Short mmCIF file of C-alpha atoms in Angstrom, two decimals:
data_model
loop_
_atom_site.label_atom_id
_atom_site.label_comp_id
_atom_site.label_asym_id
_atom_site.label_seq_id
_atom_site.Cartn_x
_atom_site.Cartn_y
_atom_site.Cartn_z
CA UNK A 1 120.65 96.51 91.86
CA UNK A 2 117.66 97.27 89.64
CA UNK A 3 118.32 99.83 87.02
CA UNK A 4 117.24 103.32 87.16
CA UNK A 5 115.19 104.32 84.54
CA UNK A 6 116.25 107.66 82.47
CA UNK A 7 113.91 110.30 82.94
CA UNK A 8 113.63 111.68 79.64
CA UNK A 9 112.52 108.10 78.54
CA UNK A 10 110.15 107.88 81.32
CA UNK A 11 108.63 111.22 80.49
CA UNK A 12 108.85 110.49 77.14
CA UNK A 13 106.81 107.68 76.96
CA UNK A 14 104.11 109.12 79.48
CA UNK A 15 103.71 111.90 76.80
CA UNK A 16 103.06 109.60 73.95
CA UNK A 17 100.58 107.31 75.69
CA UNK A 18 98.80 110.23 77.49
CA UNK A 19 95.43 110.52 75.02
CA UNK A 20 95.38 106.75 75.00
CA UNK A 21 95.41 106.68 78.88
CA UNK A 22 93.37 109.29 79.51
CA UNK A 23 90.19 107.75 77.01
CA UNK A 24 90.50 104.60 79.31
CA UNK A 25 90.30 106.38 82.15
CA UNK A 26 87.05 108.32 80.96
CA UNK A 27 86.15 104.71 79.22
CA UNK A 28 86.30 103.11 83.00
CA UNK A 29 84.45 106.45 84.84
CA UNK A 30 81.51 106.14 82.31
CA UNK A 31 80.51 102.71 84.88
CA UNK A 32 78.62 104.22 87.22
CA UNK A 33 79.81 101.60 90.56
CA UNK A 34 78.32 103.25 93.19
CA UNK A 35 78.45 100.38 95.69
CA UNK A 36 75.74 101.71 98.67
CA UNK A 37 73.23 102.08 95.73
CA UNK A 38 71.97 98.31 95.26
CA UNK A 39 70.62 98.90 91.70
CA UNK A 40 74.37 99.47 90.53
CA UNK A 41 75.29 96.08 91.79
CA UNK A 42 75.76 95.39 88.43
CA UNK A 43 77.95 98.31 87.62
CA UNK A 44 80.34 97.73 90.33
CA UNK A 45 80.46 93.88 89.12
CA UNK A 46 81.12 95.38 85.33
CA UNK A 47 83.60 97.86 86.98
CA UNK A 48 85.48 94.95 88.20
CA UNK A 49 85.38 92.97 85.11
CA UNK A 50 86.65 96.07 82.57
CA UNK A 51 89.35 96.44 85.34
CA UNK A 52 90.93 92.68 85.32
CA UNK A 53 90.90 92.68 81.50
CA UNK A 54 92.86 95.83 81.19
CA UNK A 55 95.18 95.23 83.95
CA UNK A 56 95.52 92.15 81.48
CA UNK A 57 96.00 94.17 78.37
CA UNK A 58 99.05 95.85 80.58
CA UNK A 59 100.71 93.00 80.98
CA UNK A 60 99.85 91.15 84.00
CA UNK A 61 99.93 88.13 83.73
CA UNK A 62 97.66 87.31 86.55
CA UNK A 63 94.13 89.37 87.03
CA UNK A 64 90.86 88.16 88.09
CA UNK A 65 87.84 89.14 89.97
CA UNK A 66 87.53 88.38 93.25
CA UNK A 67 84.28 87.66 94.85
CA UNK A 68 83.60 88.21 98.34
CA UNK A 69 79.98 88.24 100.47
CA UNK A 70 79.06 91.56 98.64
CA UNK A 71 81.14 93.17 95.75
CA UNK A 72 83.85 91.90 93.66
CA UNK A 73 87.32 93.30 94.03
CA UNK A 74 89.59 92.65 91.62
CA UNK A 75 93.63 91.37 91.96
CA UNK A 76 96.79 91.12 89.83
CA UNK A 77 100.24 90.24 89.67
CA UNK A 78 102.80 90.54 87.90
CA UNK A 79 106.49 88.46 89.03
CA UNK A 80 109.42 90.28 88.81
CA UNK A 81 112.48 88.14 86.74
CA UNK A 82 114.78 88.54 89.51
CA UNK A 83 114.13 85.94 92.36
CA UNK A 84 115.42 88.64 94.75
CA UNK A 85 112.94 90.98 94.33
CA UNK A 86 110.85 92.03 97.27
CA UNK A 87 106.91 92.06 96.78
CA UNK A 88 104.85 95.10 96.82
CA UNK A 89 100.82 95.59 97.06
CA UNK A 90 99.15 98.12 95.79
CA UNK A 91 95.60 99.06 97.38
CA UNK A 92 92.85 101.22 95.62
CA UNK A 93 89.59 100.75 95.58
CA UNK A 94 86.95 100.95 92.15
CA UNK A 95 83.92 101.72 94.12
CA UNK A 96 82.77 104.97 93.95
CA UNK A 97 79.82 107.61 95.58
CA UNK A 98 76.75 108.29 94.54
CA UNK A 99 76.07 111.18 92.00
CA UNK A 100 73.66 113.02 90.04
CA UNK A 101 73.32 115.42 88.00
CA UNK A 102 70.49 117.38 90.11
CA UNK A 103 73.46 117.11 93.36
CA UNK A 104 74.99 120.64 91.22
CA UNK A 105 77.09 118.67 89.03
CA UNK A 106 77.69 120.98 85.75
CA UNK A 107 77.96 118.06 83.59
CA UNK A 108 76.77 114.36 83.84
CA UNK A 109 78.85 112.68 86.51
CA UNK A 110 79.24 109.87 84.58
CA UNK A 111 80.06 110.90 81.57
CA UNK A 112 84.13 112.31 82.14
CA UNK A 113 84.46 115.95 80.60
CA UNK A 114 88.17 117.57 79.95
CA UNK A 115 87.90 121.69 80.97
CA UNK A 116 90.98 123.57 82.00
CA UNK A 117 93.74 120.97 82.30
CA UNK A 118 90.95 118.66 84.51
CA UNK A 119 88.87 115.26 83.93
CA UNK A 120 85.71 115.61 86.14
CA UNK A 121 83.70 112.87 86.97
CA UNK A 122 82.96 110.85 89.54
CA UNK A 123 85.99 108.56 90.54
CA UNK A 124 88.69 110.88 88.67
CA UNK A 125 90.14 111.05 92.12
CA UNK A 126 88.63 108.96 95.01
CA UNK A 127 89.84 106.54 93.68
CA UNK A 128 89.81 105.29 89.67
CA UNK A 129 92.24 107.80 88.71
CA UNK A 130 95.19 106.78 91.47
CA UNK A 131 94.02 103.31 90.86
CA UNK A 132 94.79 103.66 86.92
CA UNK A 133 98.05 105.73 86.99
CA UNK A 134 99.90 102.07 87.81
CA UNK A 135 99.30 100.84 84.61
CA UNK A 136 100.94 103.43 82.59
CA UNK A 137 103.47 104.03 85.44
CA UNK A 138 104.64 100.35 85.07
CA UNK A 139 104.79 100.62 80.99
CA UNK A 140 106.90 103.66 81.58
CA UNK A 141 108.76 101.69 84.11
CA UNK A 142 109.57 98.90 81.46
CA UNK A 143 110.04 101.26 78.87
CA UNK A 144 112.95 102.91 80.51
CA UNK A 145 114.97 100.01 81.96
CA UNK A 146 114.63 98.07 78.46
CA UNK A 147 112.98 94.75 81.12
CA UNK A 148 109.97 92.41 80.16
CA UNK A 149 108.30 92.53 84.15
CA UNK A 150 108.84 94.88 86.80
CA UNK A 151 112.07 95.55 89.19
CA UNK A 152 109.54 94.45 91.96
CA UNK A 153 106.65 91.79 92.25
CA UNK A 154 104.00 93.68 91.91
CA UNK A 155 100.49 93.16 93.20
CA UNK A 156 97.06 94.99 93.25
CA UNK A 157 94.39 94.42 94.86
CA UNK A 158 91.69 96.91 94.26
CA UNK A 159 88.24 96.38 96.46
CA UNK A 160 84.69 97.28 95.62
CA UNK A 161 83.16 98.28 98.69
CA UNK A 162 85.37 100.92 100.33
CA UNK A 163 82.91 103.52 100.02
CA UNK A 164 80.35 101.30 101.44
CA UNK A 165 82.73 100.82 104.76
CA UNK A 166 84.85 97.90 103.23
CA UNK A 167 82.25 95.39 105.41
CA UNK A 168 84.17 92.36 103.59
CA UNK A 169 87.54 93.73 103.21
CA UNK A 170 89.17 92.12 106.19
CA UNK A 171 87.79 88.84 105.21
CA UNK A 172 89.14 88.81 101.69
CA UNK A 173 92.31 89.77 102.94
CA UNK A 174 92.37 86.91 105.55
CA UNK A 175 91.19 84.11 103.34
CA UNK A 176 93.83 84.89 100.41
CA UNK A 177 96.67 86.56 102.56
CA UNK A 178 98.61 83.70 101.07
CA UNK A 179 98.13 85.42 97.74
CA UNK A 180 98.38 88.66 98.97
CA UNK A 181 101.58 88.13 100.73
CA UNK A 182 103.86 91.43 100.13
CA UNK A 183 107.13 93.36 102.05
CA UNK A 184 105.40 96.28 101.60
CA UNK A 185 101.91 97.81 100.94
CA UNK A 186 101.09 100.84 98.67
CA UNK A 187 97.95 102.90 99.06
CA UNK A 188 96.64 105.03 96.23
CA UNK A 189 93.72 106.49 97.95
CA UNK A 190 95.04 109.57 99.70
CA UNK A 191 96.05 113.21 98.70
CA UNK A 192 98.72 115.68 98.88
CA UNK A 193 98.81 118.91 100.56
CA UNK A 194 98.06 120.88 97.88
CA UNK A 195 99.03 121.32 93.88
CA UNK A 196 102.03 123.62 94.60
CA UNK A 197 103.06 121.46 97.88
CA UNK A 198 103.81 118.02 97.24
CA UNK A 199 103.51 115.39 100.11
CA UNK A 200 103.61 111.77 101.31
CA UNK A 201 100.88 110.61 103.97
CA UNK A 202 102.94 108.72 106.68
CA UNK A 203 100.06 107.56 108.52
CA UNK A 204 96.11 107.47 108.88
CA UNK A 205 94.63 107.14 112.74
CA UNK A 206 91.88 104.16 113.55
CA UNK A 207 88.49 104.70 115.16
CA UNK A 208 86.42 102.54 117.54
CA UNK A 209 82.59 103.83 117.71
CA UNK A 210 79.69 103.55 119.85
CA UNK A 211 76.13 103.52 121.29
CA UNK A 212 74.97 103.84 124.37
CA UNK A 213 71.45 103.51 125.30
CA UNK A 214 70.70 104.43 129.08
CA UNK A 215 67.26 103.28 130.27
CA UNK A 216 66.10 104.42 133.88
CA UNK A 217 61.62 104.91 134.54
CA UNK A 218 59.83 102.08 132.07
CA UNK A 219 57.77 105.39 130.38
CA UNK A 220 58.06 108.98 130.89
CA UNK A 221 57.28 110.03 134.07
CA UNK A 222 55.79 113.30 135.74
CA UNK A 223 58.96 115.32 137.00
CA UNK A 224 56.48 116.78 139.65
CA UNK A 225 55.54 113.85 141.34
CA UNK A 226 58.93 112.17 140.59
CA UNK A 227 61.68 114.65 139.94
CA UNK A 228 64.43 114.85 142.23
CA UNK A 229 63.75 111.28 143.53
CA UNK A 230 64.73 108.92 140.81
CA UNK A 231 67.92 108.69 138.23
CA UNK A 232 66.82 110.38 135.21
CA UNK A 233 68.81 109.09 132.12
CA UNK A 234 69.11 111.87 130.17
CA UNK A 235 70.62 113.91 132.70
CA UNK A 236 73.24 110.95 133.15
CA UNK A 237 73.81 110.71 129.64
CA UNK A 238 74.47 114.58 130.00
CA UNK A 239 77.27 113.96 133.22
CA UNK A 240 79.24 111.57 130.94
CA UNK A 241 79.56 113.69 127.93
CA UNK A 242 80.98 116.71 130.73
CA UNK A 243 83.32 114.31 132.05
CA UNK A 244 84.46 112.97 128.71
CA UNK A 245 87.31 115.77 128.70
CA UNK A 246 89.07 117.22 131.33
CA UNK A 247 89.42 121.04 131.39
CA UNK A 248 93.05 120.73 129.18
CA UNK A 249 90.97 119.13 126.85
CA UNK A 250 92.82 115.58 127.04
CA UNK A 251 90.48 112.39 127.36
CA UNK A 252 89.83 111.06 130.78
CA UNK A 253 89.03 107.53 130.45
CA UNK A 254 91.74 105.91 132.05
CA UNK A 255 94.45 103.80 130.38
CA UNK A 256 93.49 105.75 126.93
CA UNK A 257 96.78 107.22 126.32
CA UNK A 258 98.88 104.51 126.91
CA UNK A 259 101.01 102.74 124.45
CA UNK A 260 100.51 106.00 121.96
CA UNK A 261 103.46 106.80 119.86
CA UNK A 262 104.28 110.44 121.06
CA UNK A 263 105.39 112.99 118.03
CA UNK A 264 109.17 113.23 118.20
CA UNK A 265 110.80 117.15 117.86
CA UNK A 266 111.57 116.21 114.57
CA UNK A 267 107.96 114.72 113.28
CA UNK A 268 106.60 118.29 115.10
CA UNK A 269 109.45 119.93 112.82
CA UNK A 270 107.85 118.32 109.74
CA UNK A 271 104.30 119.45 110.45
CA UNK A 272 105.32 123.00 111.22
CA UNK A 273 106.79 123.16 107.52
CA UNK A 274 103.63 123.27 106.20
CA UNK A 275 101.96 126.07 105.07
CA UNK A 276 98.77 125.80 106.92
CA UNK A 277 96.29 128.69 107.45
CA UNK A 278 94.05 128.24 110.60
CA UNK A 279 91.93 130.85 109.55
CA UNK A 280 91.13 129.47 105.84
CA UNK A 281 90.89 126.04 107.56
CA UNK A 282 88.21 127.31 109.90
CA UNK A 283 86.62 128.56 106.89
CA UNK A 284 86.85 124.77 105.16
CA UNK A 285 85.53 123.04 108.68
CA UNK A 286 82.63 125.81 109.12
CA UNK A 287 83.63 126.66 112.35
CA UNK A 288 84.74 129.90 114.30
CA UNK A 289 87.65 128.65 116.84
CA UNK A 290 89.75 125.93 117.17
CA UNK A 291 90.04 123.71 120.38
CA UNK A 292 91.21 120.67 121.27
CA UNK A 293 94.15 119.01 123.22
CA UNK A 294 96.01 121.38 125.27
CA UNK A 295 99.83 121.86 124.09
CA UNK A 296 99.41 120.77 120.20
CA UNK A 297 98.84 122.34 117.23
CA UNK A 298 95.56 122.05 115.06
CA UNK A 299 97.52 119.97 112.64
CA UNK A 300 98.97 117.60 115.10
CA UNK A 301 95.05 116.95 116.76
CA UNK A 302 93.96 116.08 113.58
CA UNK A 303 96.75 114.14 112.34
CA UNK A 304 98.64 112.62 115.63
CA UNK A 305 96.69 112.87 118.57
CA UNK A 306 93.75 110.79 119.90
CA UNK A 307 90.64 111.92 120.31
CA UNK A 308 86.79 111.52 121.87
CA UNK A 309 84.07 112.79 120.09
CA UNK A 310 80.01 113.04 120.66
CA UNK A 311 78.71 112.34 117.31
CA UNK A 312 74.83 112.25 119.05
CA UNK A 313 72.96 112.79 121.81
CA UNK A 314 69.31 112.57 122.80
CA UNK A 315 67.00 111.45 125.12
CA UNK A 316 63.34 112.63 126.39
CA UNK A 317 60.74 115.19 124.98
CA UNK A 318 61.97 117.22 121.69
CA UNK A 319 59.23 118.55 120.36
CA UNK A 320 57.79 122.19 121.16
CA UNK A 321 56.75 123.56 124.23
CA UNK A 322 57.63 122.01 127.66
CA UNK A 323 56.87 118.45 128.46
CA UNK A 324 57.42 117.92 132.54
CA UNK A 325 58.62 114.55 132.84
CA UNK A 326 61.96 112.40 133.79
CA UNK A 327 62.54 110.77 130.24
CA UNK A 328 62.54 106.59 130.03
CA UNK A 329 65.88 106.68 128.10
CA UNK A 330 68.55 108.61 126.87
CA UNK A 331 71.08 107.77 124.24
CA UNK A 332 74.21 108.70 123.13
CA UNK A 333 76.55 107.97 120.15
CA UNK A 334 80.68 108.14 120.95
CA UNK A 335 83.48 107.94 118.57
CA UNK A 336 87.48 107.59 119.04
CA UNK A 337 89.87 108.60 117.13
CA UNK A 338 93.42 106.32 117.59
CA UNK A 339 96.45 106.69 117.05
CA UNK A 340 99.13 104.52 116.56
CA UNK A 341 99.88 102.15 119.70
CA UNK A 342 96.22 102.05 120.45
CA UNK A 343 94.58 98.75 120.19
CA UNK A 344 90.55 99.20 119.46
CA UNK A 345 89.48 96.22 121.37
CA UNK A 346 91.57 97.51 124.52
CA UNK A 347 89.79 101.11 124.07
CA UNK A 348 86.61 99.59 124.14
CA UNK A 349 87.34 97.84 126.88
CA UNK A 350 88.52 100.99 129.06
CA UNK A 351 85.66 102.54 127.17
CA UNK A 352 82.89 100.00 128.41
CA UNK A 353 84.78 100.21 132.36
CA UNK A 354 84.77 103.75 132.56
CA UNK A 355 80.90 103.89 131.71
CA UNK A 356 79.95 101.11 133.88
CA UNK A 357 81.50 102.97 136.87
CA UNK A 358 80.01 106.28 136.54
CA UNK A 359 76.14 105.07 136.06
CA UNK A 360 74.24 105.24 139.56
CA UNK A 361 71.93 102.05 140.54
CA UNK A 362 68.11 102.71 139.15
CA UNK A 363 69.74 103.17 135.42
CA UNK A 364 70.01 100.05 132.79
CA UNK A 365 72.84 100.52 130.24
CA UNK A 366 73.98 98.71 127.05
CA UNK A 367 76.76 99.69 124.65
CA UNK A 368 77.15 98.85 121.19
CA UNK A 369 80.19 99.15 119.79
CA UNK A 370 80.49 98.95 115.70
CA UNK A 371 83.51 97.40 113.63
CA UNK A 372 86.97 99.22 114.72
CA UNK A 373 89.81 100.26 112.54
CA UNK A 374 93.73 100.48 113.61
CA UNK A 375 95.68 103.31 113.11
CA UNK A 376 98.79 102.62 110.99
CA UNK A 377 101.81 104.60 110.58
CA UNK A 378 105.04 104.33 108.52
CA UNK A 379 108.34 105.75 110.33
CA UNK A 380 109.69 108.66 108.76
CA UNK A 381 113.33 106.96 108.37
CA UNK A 382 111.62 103.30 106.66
CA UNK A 383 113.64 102.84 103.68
CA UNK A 384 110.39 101.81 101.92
CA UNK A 385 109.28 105.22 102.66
CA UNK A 386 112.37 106.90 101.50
CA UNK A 387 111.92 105.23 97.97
CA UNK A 388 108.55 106.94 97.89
CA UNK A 389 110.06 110.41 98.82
CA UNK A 390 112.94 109.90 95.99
CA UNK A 391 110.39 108.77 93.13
CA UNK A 392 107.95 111.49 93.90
CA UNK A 393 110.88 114.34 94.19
CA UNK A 394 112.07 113.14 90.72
CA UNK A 395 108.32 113.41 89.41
CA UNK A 396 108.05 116.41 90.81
CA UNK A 397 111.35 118.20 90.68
CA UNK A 398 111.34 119.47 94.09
CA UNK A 399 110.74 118.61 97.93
CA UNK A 400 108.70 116.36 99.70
CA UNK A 401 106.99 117.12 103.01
CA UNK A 402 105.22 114.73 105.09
CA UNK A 403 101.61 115.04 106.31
CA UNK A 404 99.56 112.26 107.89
CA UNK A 405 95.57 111.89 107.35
CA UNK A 406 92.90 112.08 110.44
CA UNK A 407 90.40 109.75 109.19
CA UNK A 408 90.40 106.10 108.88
CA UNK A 409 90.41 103.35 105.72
CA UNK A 410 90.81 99.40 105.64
CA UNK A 411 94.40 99.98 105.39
CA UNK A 412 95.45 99.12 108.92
CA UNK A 413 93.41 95.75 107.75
CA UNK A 414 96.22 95.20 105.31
CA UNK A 415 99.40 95.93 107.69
CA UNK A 416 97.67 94.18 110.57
CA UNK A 417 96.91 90.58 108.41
CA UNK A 418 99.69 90.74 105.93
CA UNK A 419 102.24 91.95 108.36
CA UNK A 420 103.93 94.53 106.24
CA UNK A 421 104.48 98.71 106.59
CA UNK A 422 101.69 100.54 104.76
CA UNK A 423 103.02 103.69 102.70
CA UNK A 424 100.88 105.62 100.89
CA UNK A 425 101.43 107.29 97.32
CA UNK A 426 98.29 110.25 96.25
CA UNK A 427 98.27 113.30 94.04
CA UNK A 428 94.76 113.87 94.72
CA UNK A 429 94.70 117.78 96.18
CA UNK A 430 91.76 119.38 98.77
CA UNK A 431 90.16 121.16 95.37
CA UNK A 432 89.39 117.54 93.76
CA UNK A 433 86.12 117.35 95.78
CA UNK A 434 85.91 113.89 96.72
CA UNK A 435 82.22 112.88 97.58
CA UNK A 436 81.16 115.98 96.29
CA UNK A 437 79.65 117.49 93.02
CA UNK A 438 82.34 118.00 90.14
CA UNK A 439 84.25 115.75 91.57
CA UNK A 440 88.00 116.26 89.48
CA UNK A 441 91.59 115.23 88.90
CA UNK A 442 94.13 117.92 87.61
CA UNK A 443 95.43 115.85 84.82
CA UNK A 444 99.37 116.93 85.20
CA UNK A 445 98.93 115.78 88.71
CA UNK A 446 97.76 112.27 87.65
CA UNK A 447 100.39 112.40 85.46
CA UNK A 448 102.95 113.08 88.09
CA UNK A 449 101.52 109.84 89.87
CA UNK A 450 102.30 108.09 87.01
CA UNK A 451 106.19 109.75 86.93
CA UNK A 452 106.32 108.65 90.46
CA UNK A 453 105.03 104.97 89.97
CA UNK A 454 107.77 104.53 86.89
CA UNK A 455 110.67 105.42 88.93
CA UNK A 456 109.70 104.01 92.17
CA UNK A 457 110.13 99.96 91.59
CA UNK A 458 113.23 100.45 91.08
CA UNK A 459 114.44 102.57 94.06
CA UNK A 460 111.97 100.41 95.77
CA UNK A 461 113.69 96.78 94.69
CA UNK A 462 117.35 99.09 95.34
CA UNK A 463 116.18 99.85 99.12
CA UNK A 464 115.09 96.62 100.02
CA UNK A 465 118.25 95.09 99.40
CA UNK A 466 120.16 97.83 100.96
CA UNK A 467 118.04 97.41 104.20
CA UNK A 468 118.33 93.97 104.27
#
């Protein structure tokens, strides 16, 4: 058994590193690596580099830059002394969005300001700062249980194009999951519920996407002469859309629910816990109802359910005044949200059947679909996950609730290669503004991520044995 670490000497220690920690982290937000920009190529390369040499300063005895077809990402490790110990990965990313100061920013975005207990900056949250907390977390860790390497092997691999899509990540992780090898995978890119309501993400749903072009006349044609007596692709493009739902709101392409892992009483329990206000919610999505999937709750569509969006649609004459014509072409844009159980390749499949059948003779069609991402989810009960609730209720003096995320990340791409449950450990909160101007981290937050990181090894190495 790995030994626990004291929590006065864990908290101790966090407290007497904190300025030194904190000037790194402004030191490493001051590189502006916005990935999607091209003229910061160079940023995001010098992003990488100032990360391997302090993850070297740490301690770890292994970090280097990684290259892959675009941006670098960087990896360490550092062996645990027991040959027992299981292997975790950690997964951030050093990438960040663009910024200016013109976007509304109140201070240079790249240049980290301290105001009211908060670092903004761009990457304070999304995703430097919940990258950086591990390297004080695993001092602290050290500190406390008196050992020269972690209770665990620990890994990180931290990419440089997630907020370009992650176009390489799936190929980096294939061609080293040798090195990359792990029993279980952290992800530091997510959030909790809110400051006062501390949570663990259990899962994050895929998405397959789409384009469908429908071509019927070879121009624009006069909807006198011809109206009424050909397929007209817009109005096709229109019929699918309406028959994309049925009138409970559930998805009618057949075969798309199956497989799906249904919420259990208990995970509907969980979600009810939290305190979630549908009206301020409406407020945060701009919107003046909520809908959806007959027999759920707004939380549990977002989080747990599968759905069908139309993210475009268009075809024939949009400018002003009438235009009297059947329109050449019509096109539409689709996108579905999976949950786990859903395989992306067999949804585009039903996807691509369920099209085919419902467009008449006289109209062409081709659809495109883009890159897909799986859905992953951790069981509630995973001892892995339990580790994670224990470290972050001893951080944070209190209980844990569980929330999941609706949108997607490359993390299914490490559970799906590598074979091993994905948990995921963020103090970021919904005021933090990823993506957006003043872009923060409330710094006893971060520090609570680094509280969580010291104690969990330990339970983590503990649990692993006990479940094996």
């Amino acid at each position: 058994m790995s030994d626990t670490p004291p929590d006065s000497v864990v908290r101790t220690y966090i407290d007497t590193h904190r300025a030194a920690f904190l000037a790194d982290l402004a030191e490493w937000l001051r590189i502006p690596s916005v990935s999607v920009q091209p003229e910061h190529a160079g940023d995001v390369r010098r992003s990488a580099e100032w990360l391997a040499a302090k993850l070297k300063e740490t301690g770890f005895p292994v970090a280097e830059v990684w290259e892959t077809a675009g941006a670098p990402a960087v990896f360490a490790h550092w062996p645990s002394e027991d040959p027992d110990a299981p292997t975790v990965l950690v997964y951030g990313h050093h990438d960040v969005q663009p910024a200016a100061l013109a976007d509304g920013w109140h201070s240079d975005p790249f240049e980290p300001v301290i105001r009211d207990g908060r670092m903004y900056g761009r990457g304070a949250a999304d995703d430097k700062g919940q990258v950086f907390f591990h390297t004080l977390g695993v001092r602290a860790h050290l500190a406390a249980t008196g050992a020269a390497a972690p209770a665990v092997n620990l890994k990180l691999l931290v990419e440089g194009e997630e907020e370009s899509g992650s176009p390489n990540f799936r190929a980096l992780v294939e061609a080293r999951a040798a090195e990359l090898a792990a029993d279980v995978v952290i992800v530091s890119d997510t959030g909790m519920w809110s400051e006062t309501t501390p949570t663990v993400c259990t899962g994050m749903r895929g998405v397959a996407d789409c384009e469908i072009d429908f071509h019927g006349p070879d121009q624009d044609i006069h909807s006198g002469a011809f109206g009424g007596a050909v397929p007209n692709p817009a109005a096709v493009a229109a019929r699918l859309v309406a028959a994309l739902h049925d009138d409970e709101g559930r998805v009618t392409i057949p075969g798309f629910y199956e497989g799906i892992a249904e919420l259990t009483d208990a995970e509907r329990a969980l979600i009810a816990e939290l305190p979630f206000d549908e009206s301020e919610w409406l407020r945060t999505a701009k919107s003046h109802a909520a809908a959806g999937e007959a027999g759920y709750s707004t939380l549990e569509r977002v989080w747990a359910r599968p759905t069908a969006e139309v993210n475009g649609i268009g075809g024939g004459y949009q400018g002003p005044g009438g235009k009297t014509i059947v329109p050449a072409s019509a096109h539409l844009k689709l996108s579905f949200r999976l949950v786990s159980g859903q395989d992306p390749y067999e949804v585009e499949a039903a996807v691509r059947d369920w099209v085919a059948a419902r467009v008449p003779d006289g109209i062409r069609h081709c659809i495109t679909f883009g890159a897909p991402t799986r859905p992953c989810l951790t069981p509630l009960d995973h001892p892995a996950l339990q580790s994670v609730v224990r470290a972050m209720g001893r951080a944070f003096g209190q209980k844990i609730r569980f929330t999941r995320e609706g949108g997607s990340g490359p993390a299914a791409d490490l559970q799906d290669v590598l074979g091993a449950p994905v948990l995921f450990l963020g103090i970021s909160v919904p005021s933090d503004g990823w993506h957006s101007p003043n872009e923060k981290v409330e710094l006893d937050l971060l520090l609570k991520g680094v509280e969580t990181t010291a104690y969990l090894w330990g339970d983590l190495a503990a649990s692993h044995r006990t479940s094996a």
